[in-house]
CSV table of C-alpha atoms and ligand atoms in Angstrom, one decimal:
chain,number,residue,atom,x,y,z
A,1,UNK,CA,120.4,90.3,92.2
A,2,UNK,CA,117.4,88.1,93.1
A,3,UNK,CA,117.9,86.0,96.2
A,4,UNK,CA,117.0,82.3,96.1
A,5,UNK,CA,116.2,81.9,99.8
A,6,UNK,CA,113.8,83.7,102.1
A,7,UNK,CA,112.8,83.1,105.7
A,8,UNK,CA,109.5,83.8,107.3
A,9,UNK,CA,109.0,83.8,111.1
A,10,UNK,CA,106.4,81.3,112.3
A,11,UNK,CA,105.2,80.2,115.7
A,12,UNK,CA,104.5,83.8,116.6
A,13,UNK,CA,103.4,84.3,120.2
A,14,UNK,CA,102.9,87.1,122.8
A,15,UNK,CA,106.1,87.4,124.7
A,16,UNK,CA,106.2,90.9,126.2
A,17,UNK,CA,107.2,91.0,129.8
A,18,UNK,CA,105.8,93.9,131.8
A,19,UNK,CA,104.2,97.0,130.2
A,20,UNK,CA,105.0,98.5,126.9
A,21,UNK,CA,106.8,101.4,128.7
A,22,UNK,CA,109.0,99.2,130.9
A,23,UNK,CA,112.7,99.2,130.2
A,24,UNK,CA,113.2,95.7,131.5
A,25,UNK,CA,115.1,93.6,129.1
A,26,UNK,CA,113.1,90.9,127.3
A,27,UNK,CA,114.0,87.3,128.2
A,28,UNK,CA,112.3,84.9,125.9
A,29,UNK,CA,112.8,81.2,126.1
A,30,UNK,CA,112.5,79.2,123.0
A,31,UNK,CA,112.2,82.1,120.6
A,32,UNK,CA,113.5,85.5,119.5
A,33,UNK,CA,111.8,88.8,119.7
A,34,UNK,CA,110.0,89.9,116.5
A,35,UNK,CA,111.2,93.3,115.3
A,36,UNK,CA,111.4,94.5,118.9
A,37,UNK,CA,107.7,94.4,119.4
A,38,UNK,CA,105.5,92.4,121.9
A,39,UNK,CA,105.7,89.2,119.8
A,40,UNK,CA,108.3,86.5,119.5
A,41,UNK,CA,108.8,83.7,117.0
A,42,UNK,CA,109.9,80.2,117.6
A,43,UNK,CA,110.1,78.6,114.1
A,44,UNK,CA,110.8,79.6,110.5
A,45,UNK,CA,109.4,78.8,107.1
A,46,UNK,CA,112.3,78.6,104.6
A,47,UNK,CA,111.1,79.4,101.1
A,48,UNK,CA,113.3,78.6,98.2
A,49,UNK,CA,112.7,79.5,94.5
A,50,UNK,CA,113.1,76.3,92.5
A,51,UNK,CA,112.5,75.4,88.8
A,52,UNK,CA,109.3,73.6,89.6
A,53,UNK,CA,108.0,76.3,91.9
A,54,UNK,CA,108.7,77.6,95.4
A,55,UNK,CA,109.7,74.9,97.9
A,56,UNK,CA,108.6,75.6,101.5
A,57,UNK,CA,109.9,73.9,104.6
A,58,UNK,CA,109.1,74.6,108.3
A,59,UNK,CA,112.1,74.4,110.6
A,60,UNK,CA,112.8,75.1,114.3
A,61,UNK,CA,115.0,78.1,115.1
A,62,UNK,CA,117.9,75.9,116.1
A,63,UNK,CA,117.8,74.0,112.7
A,64,UNK,CA,118.6,77.2,110.9
A,65,UNK,CA,122.0,77.5,112.5
A,66,UNK,CA,122.8,73.8,112.3
A,67,UNK,CA,122.2,73.5,108.6
A,68,UNK,CA,124.8,74.4,106.0
A,69,UNK,CA,123.5,77.4,104.0
A,70,UNK,CA,126.9,77.8,102.4
A,71,UNK,CA,125.9,78.4,98.8
A,72,UNK,CA,123.6,81.3,99.8
A,73,UNK,CA,124.9,84.8,99.9
A,74,UNK,CA,123.3,85.7,103.2
A,75,UNK,CA,124.1,83.9,106.3
A,76,UNK,CA,121.4,82.5,108.6
A,77,UNK,CA,122.3,85.0,111.3
A,78,UNK,CA,122.0,87.9,108.8
A,79,UNK,CA,118.6,86.8,107.8
A,80,UNK,CA,117.5,86.4,111.4
A,81,UNK,CA,118.9,89.8,112.4
A,82,UNK,CA,116.7,91.6,109.9
A,83,UNK,CA,113.6,90.0,111.5
A,84,UNK,CA,114.8,90.3,115.1
A,85,UNK,CA,116.1,93.9,115.3
A,86,UNK,CA,113.9,96.5,117.0
A,87,UNK,CA,112.6,99.1,114.6
A,88,UNK,CA,113.6,102.7,115.3
A,89,UNK,CA,110.9,105.3,116.0
A,90,UNK,CA,109.1,106.6,112.9
A,91,UNK,CA,108.8,110.4,113.0
A,92,UNK,CA,108.9,110.1,116.8
A,93,UNK,CA,106.3,107.3,116.9
A,94,UNK,CA,107.5,104.1,118.7
A,95,UNK,CA,106.7,101.0,116.8
A,96,UNK,CA,106.8,98.5,119.7
A,97,UNK,CA,103.0,98.2,119.5
A,98,UNK,CA,100.6,98.2,116.6
A,99,UNK,CA,99.8,101.6,115.2
A,100,UNK,CA,96.7,102.9,113.3
A,101,UNK,CA,96.9,105.0,110.2
A,102,UNK,CA,93.5,106.6,109.5
A,103,UNK,CA,92.5,107.3,105.9
A,104,UNK,CA,91.5,110.8,104.9
A,105,UNK,CA,90.3,111.0,101.3
A,106,UNK,CA,90.2,114.3,99.6
A,107,UNK,CA,88.9,113.1,96.2
A,108,UNK,CA,85.5,114.0,94.7
A,109,UNK,CA,85.1,110.3,93.6
A,110,UNK,CA,86.1,109.0,96.9
A,111,UNK,CA,85.6,105.3,96.5
A,112,UNK,CA,84.6,104.3,100.0
A,113,UNK,CA,82.5,107.1,101.3
A,114,UNK,CA,80.9,108.5,98.2
A,115,UNK,CA,82.9,111.7,98.2
A,116,UNK,CA,81.6,112.9,101.6
A,117,UNK,CA,85.0,114.4,102.4
A,118,UNK,CA,85.8,116.1,99.2
A,119,UNK,CA,85.9,119.6,100.6
A,120,UNK,CA,88.8,120.7,102.7
A,121,UNK,CA,86.6,121.6,105.7
A,122,UNK,CA,84.9,118.2,105.7
A,123,UNK,CA,88.2,116.4,105.2
A,124,UNK,CA,89.8,118.3,108.1
A,125,UNK,CA,86.8,117.5,110.3
A,126,UNK,CA,87.0,113.8,109.3
A,127,UNK,CA,90.8,113.8,110.1
A,128,UNK,CA,90.2,115.3,113.5
A,129,UNK,CA,87.5,112.7,114.3
A,130,UNK,CA,89.9,109.9,113.3
A,131,UNK,CA,92.7,111.5,115.5
A,132,UNK,CA,90.2,111.6,118.4
A,133,UNK,CA,89.3,108.0,117.8
A,134,UNK,CA,92.9,107.1,118.2
A,135,UNK,CA,94.7,107.3,114.8
A,136,UNK,CA,98.4,107.7,115.3
A,137,UNK,CA,98.8,108.8,111.7
A,138,UNK,CA,96.4,110.6,109.3
A,139,UNK,CA,96.9,109.6,105.7
A,140,UNK,CA,95.9,112.4,103.3
A,141,UNK,CA,95.2,111.4,99.7
A,142,UNK,CA,94.1,113.6,96.8
A,143,UNK,CA,94.7,111.2,94.0
A,144,UNK,CA,92.3,108.3,93.7
A,145,UNK,CA,94.4,105.2,93.0
A,146,UNK,CA,91.3,102.9,93.0
A,147,UNK,CA,91.5,100.3,90.3
A,148,UNK,CA,90.4,101.9,87.0
A,149,UNK,CA,90.8,105.5,88.1
A,150,UNK,CA,92.2,108.3,86.0
A,151,UNK,CA,95.2,110.4,86.9
A,152,UNK,CA,94.9,113.8,88.5
A,153,UNK,CA,96.9,116.9,87.6
A,154,UNK,CA,99.5,118.2,90.0
A,155,UNK,CA,97.6,121.4,90.4
A,156,UNK,CA,94.3,119.6,91.3
A,157,UNK,CA,96.0,117.3,93.7
A,158,UNK,CA,97.8,120.3,95.4
A,159,UNK,CA,94.5,122.2,95.6
A,160,UNK,CA,92.9,119.2,97.4
A,161,UNK,CA,95.5,118.2,99.9
A,162,UNK,CA,97.5,121.3,100.9
A,163,UNK,CA,94.6,123.1,102.7
A,164,UNK,CA,93.8,119.8,104.5
A,165,UNK,CA,97.4,119.2,105.7
A,166,UNK,CA,97.7,122.9,106.8
A,167,UNK,CA,94.3,122.7,108.6
A,168,UNK,CA,95.1,119.4,110.4
A,169,UNK,CA,98.7,120.5,111.2
A,170,UNK,CA,97.3,123.4,113.2
A,171,UNK,CA,94.8,121.3,115.1
A,172,UNK,CA,96.2,117.9,115.9
A,173,UNK,CA,99.4,116.3,117.1
A,174,UNK,CA,98.7,113.1,115.1
A,175,UNK,CA,101.4,112.4,112.5
A,176,UNK,CA,100.3,113.4,108.9
A,177,UNK,CA,101.3,111.3,105.9
A,178,UNK,CA,100.7,112.4,102.3
A,179,UNK,CA,99.5,109.7,99.9
A,180,UNK,CA,101.0,110.8,96.6
A,181,UNK,CA,103.1,109.6,93.7
A,182,UNK,CA,104.2,113.1,92.6
A,183,UNK,CA,107.4,114.8,93.7
A,184,UNK,CA,105.9,118.3,93.5
A,185,UNK,CA,103.1,117.2,95.9
A,186,UNK,CA,105.6,115.6,98.2
A,187,UNK,CA,107.6,118.8,98.4
A,188,UNK,CA,104.7,121.1,99.0
A,189,UNK,CA,103.1,118.7,101.5
A,190,UNK,CA,106.4,118.5,103.5
A,191,UNK,CA,106.5,122.3,103.6
A,192,UNK,CA,102.9,122.4,104.8
A,193,UNK,CA,103.8,120.2,107.7
A,194,UNK,CA,103.5,116.5,106.6
A,195,UNK,CA,105.6,114.1,108.6
A,196,UNK,CA,105.6,111.1,106.3
A,197,UNK,CA,105.6,110.4,102.6
A,198,UNK,CA,103.3,107.5,101.4
A,199,UNK,CA,103.9,106.5,97.8
A,200,UNK,CA,101.9,103.6,96.3
A,201,UNK,CA,104.5,103.4,93.5
A,202,UNK,CA,107.4,103.2,95.9
A,203,UNK,CA,109.0,106.3,94.4
A,204,UNK,CA,109.0,104.8,90.8
A,205,UNK,CA,106.2,106.9,89.2
A,206,UNK,CA,107.8,110.3,89.2
A,207,UNK,CA,111.4,110.4,88.2
A,208,UNK,CA,112.0,113.3,90.6
A,209,UNK,CA,110.4,111.5,93.6
A,210,UNK,CA,113.5,109.7,94.9
A,211,UNK,CA,115.5,112.9,95.1
A,212,UNK,CA,112.7,115.0,96.6
A,213,UNK,CA,112.0,112.3,99.2
A,214,UNK,CA,115.7,112.1,100.1
A,215,UNK,CA,115.9,115.9,100.4
A,216,UNK,CA,112.8,116.2,102.5
A,217,UNK,CA,114.4,114.2,105.3
A,218,UNK,CA,111.0,112.5,105.9
A,219,UNK,CA,110.2,108.8,106.4
A,220,UNK,CA,108.9,107.1,103.3
A,221,UNK,CA,106.3,104.3,102.9
A,222,UNK,CA,107.2,102.2,99.9
A,223,UNK,CA,104.3,100.2,98.5
A,224,UNK,CA,104.3,97.4,96.0
A,225,UNK,CA,102.1,97.8,92.9
A,226,UNK,CA,102.1,96.0,89.6
A,227,UNK,CA,101.1,98.4,86.7
A,228,UNK,CA,99.3,101.7,86.8
A,229,UNK,CA,96.0,102.1,88.7
A,230,UNK,CA,94.1,102.4,85.5
A,231,UNK,CA,94.8,98.9,84.3
A,232,UNK,CA,96.7,97.2,87.1
A,233,UNK,CA,94.0,94.5,87.9
A,234,UNK,CA,93.3,93.5,84.3
A,235,UNK,CA,96.0,90.8,84.1
A,236,UNK,CA,98.6,90.8,86.9
A,237,UNK,CA,101.4,88.3,86.4
A,238,UNK,CA,103.7,86.8,89.0
A,239,UNK,CA,106.2,84.0,89.3
A,240,UNK,CA,105.4,83.7,93.0
A,241,UNK,CA,103.5,86.8,94.2
A,242,UNK,CA,104.7,86.6,97.8
A,243,UNK,CA,108.4,86.4,96.8
A,244,UNK,CA,108.1,88.8,93.8
A,245,UNK,CA,106.6,91.5,96.1
A,246,UNK,CA,109.5,90.9,98.6
A,247,UNK,CA,112.0,91.3,95.8
A,248,UNK,CA,110.4,94.5,94.5
A,249,UNK,CA,110.4,96.0,98.0
A,250,UNK,CA,114.0,94.9,98.7
A,251,UNK,CA,115.0,96.6,95.4
A,252,UNK,CA,113.2,99.8,96.3
A,253,UNK,CA,114.8,99.8,99.7
A,254,UNK,CA,118.2,99.5,98.0
A,255,UNK,CA,117.3,102.4,95.6
A,256,UNK,CA,116.4,104.5,98.6
A,257,UNK,CA,119.6,103.7,100.5
A,258,UNK,CA,121.6,104.6,97.4
A,259,UNK,CA,119.7,107.9,97.1
A,260,UNK,CA,120.7,108.7,100.7
A,261,UNK,CA,117.5,107.7,102.6
A,262,UNK,CA,118.5,105.5,105.5
A,263,UNK,CA,116.7,102.3,106.4
A,264,UNK,CA,115.5,104.0,109.6
A,265,UNK,CA,113.3,106.2,107.5
A,266,UNK,CA,111.6,103.4,105.4
A,267,UNK,CA,108.4,101.4,105.8
A,268,UNK,CA,107.4,98.5,103.5
A,269,UNK,CA,103.9,97.7,102.3
A,270,UNK,CA,103.0,94.7,100.1
A,271,UNK,CA,100.1,96.7,98.5
A,272,UNK,CA,96.9,94.8,98.8
A,273,UNK,CA,94.7,95.2,95.8
A,274,UNK,CA,97.4,96.9,93.6
A,275,UNK,CA,97.8,94.7,90.6
A,276,UNK,CA,96.6,91.6,92.4
A,277,UNK,CA,93.8,89.2,91.9
A,278,UNK,CA,92.0,87.6,94.9
A,279,UNK,CA,94.3,84.6,95.1
A,280,UNK,CA,97.4,87.0,95.0
A,281,UNK,CA,95.9,89.1,97.8
A,282,UNK,CA,95.1,86.1,99.9
A,283,UNK,CA,98.7,84.7,99.4
A,284,UNK,CA,100.2,88.0,100.5
A,285,UNK,CA,98.0,88.3,103.6
A,286,UNK,CA,98.8,84.7,104.5
A,287,UNK,CA,102.6,85.4,104.3
A,288,UNK,CA,102.6,88.8,105.9
A,289,UNK,CA,105.4,88.0,108.4
A,290,UNK,CA,107.8,87.3,105.5
A,291,UNK,CA,108.1,91.0,105.0
A,292,UNK,CA,109.8,91.5,108.4
A,293,UNK,CA,112.8,90.1,106.6
A,294,UNK,CA,113.2,93.4,104.8
A,295,UNK,CA,114.4,94.8,108.1
A,296,UNK,CA,112.0,97.8,108.2
A,297,UNK,CA,108.5,98.3,109.7
A,298,UNK,CA,105.6,96.7,107.7
A,299,UNK,CA,102.3,98.4,106.9
A,300,UNK,CA,99.1,96.7,105.7
A,301,UNK,CA,96.2,98.4,103.9
A,302,UNK,CA,93.3,96.0,103.3
A,303,UNK,CA,90.6,98.2,104.7
A,304,UNK,CA,87.2,97.9,102.8
A,305,UNK,CA,89.1,96.7,99.7
A,306,UNK,CA,87.6,94.5,97.1
A,307,UNK,CA,89.2,91.3,98.4
A,308,UNK,CA,87.1,91.7,101.6
A,309,UNK,CA,84.0,92.0,99.4
A,310,UNK,CA,85.1,88.9,97.4
A,311,UNK,CA,85.8,86.8,100.4
A,312,UNK,CA,82.5,87.8,102.2
A,313,UNK,CA,80.2,88.5,99.2
A,314,UNK,CA,79.7,92.1,100.3
A,315,UNK,CA,79.2,94.7,97.6
A,316,UNK,CA,79.2,98.0,99.4
A,317,UNK,CA,82.6,99.1,100.8
A,318,UNK,CA,81.0,100.5,103.9
A,319,UNK,CA,79.7,97.1,104.8
A,320,UNK,CA,83.2,95.5,104.7
A,321,UNK,CA,84.2,96.7,108.2
A,322,UNK,CA,84.1,93.4,110.1
A,323,UNK,CA,86.2,91.7,107.3
A,324,UNK,CA,88.6,94.6,107.4
A,325,UNK,CA,89.0,94.1,111.2
A,326,UNK,CA,89.8,90.5,110.6
A,327,UNK,CA,92.5,91.3,108.1
A,328,UNK,CA,94.0,93.9,110.5
A,329,UNK,CA,94.0,91.5,113.5
A,330,UNK,CA,95.5,88.7,111.3
A,331,UNK,CA,98.4,91.1,110.3
A,332,UNK,CA,99.0,92.5,113.8
A,333,UNK,CA,99.2,88.9,115.1
A,334,UNK,CA,102.0,88.5,112.5
A,335,UNK,CA,103.8,91.5,114.0
A,336,UNK,CA,102.8,94.1,111.3
A,337,UNK,CA,103.5,97.5,112.8
A,338,UNK,CA,100.9,99.8,111.1
A,339,UNK,CA,97.4,99.1,109.8
A,340,UNK,CA,95.9,101.7,107.3
A,341,UNK,CA,92.2,101.8,107.9
A,342,UNK,CA,89.0,103.8,107.3
A,343,UNK,CA,87.4,102.7,110.6
A,344,UNK,CA,89.7,103.9,113.3
A,345,UNK,CA,87.4,103.5,116.3
A,346,UNK,CA,86.4,100.0,115.3
A,347,UNK,CA,90.1,99.0,114.7
A,348,UNK,CA,91.2,100.5,118.0
A,349,UNK,CA,88.5,98.5,119.8
A,350,UNK,CA,89.5,95.3,118.1
A,351,UNK,CA,93.2,95.9,118.8
A,352,UNK,CA,92.6,96.7,122.5
A,353,UNK,CA,90.7,93.5,123.1
A,354,UNK,CA,93.2,91.5,121.1
A,355,UNK,CA,96.1,93.0,123.1
A,356,UNK,CA,94.4,92.6,126.5
A,357,UNK,CA,93.6,88.9,125.7
A,358,UNK,CA,97.2,88.2,124.5
A,359,UNK,CA,98.8,90.1,127.4
A,360,UNK,CA,96.4,88.9,130.1
A,361,UNK,CA,96.3,92.4,131.3
A,362,UNK,CA,93.9,95.4,131.1
A,363,UNK,CA,96.8,97.9,130.7
A,364,UNK,CA,96.6,97.7,126.9
A,365,UNK,CA,96.0,100.2,124.2
A,366,UNK,CA,92.7,101.7,125.2
B,1,YH5,C1,97.7,100.9,100.7
B,1,YH5,O1,97.3,99.8,100.7
B,1,YH5,N1,95.9,102.1,99.4
B,1,YH5,S1,94.5,104.1,98.1
B,1,YH5,C2,89.9,100.5,97.0
B,1,YH5,C3,88.9,100.3,98.0
B,1,YH5,C4,89.1,100.8,99.2
B,1,YH5,C5,90.3,101.5,99.6
B,1,YH5,C6,86.6,100.0,98.2
B,1,YH5,N2,96.9,104.1,99.4
B,1,YH5,C7,97.1,102.0,100.1
B,1,YH5,O2,92.7,102.8,100.0
B,1,YH5,N3,98.9,103.5,100.7
B,1,YH5,C8,95.8,103.4,99.0
B,1,YH5,O3,87.8,99.6,97.6
B,1,YH5,C9,97.7,103.3,100.1
B,1,YH5,N4,98.9,101.2,101.3
B,1,YH5,C10,99.5,102.4,101.3
B,1,YH5,N5,100.7,102.6,101.9
B,1,YH5,C11,93.4,102.7,97.8
B,1,YH5,C12,92.5,102.4,98.9
B,1,YH5,C13,91.2,101.7,98.6
B,1,YH5,C14,91.1,101.2,97.3
């Protein structure tokens, strides 16, 4: 079932009273808290699929309840509730402030750093450095899913990632996620101490993945992609990319619920760069707050990706850090809970200054 109406929080502003640790109830005038985080929203964009294209209207919060939405399956308060409800902890990590996931590539063709971290020792050292710089989660990936890349065998992927997970598990308290589409890698990574499964195919690539993920008891990051990495950016097609991505993620959340993975263990990610041209990526970035309507924490991974290069005319991924920071801050200002980045120290600095300026206090993230 595809829904015909979607709502997106707008008018998002800093509303936290007191410090992140304080238990004081939030009292917000003129808005509602956004996913239990430090932000609130005061208006809504209502998006409706229509024969001639999506119709978008901006309304005040009060208008939503006054209007008759009778022919729609979900009531206004149900829609709002998904956006408003605080998100539960993720593998023990509270999500009431933005969190940083640091990327640890263990691929010889590592796209963004020229394969500097292709040996386990180097990858472990890199992961520890990112943890020290303030990464809350370390994302270990042994299969390059860069556009155009070939698949990797299960054995090769296991040889790359398992020693790194074991090495990091022994040396850091940071959460460890495994970036894989393969059920066998998920199972072995969980046994080696991984805390989170991160699947760029949202558990669709490997027929066994849904069951293995459910049995692992671990949280799962579900990312949208259109097509396989090899060909995905050749000719992506959408009716409305922002809403099509929402529908896909909503369906995958439903599949997880049916397989016994509760919503409290799910994270949604619109998948920047995965089967999307520049205008698709920009549309998704622009509409990031829509995905709070899925009722789960939202993650963004735009770090050093091609869209940054296209927007800024920068060829080398390592020179795309400032643009990556802008994408991260834009998303965090829309209430996105986790940013997946290569440059942890830089991201942490940007977030600390953003938060201090928003809060008007020095007691921020740093
Ligand atoms: C993601 O967005 N991405 S692997 C091309 C680049 C730079 C980086 C230089 N795994 C995501 O990081 N998992 C990857 O051009 C991911 N979300 C989640 N959840 C691709 C990648 C990259 C690709």
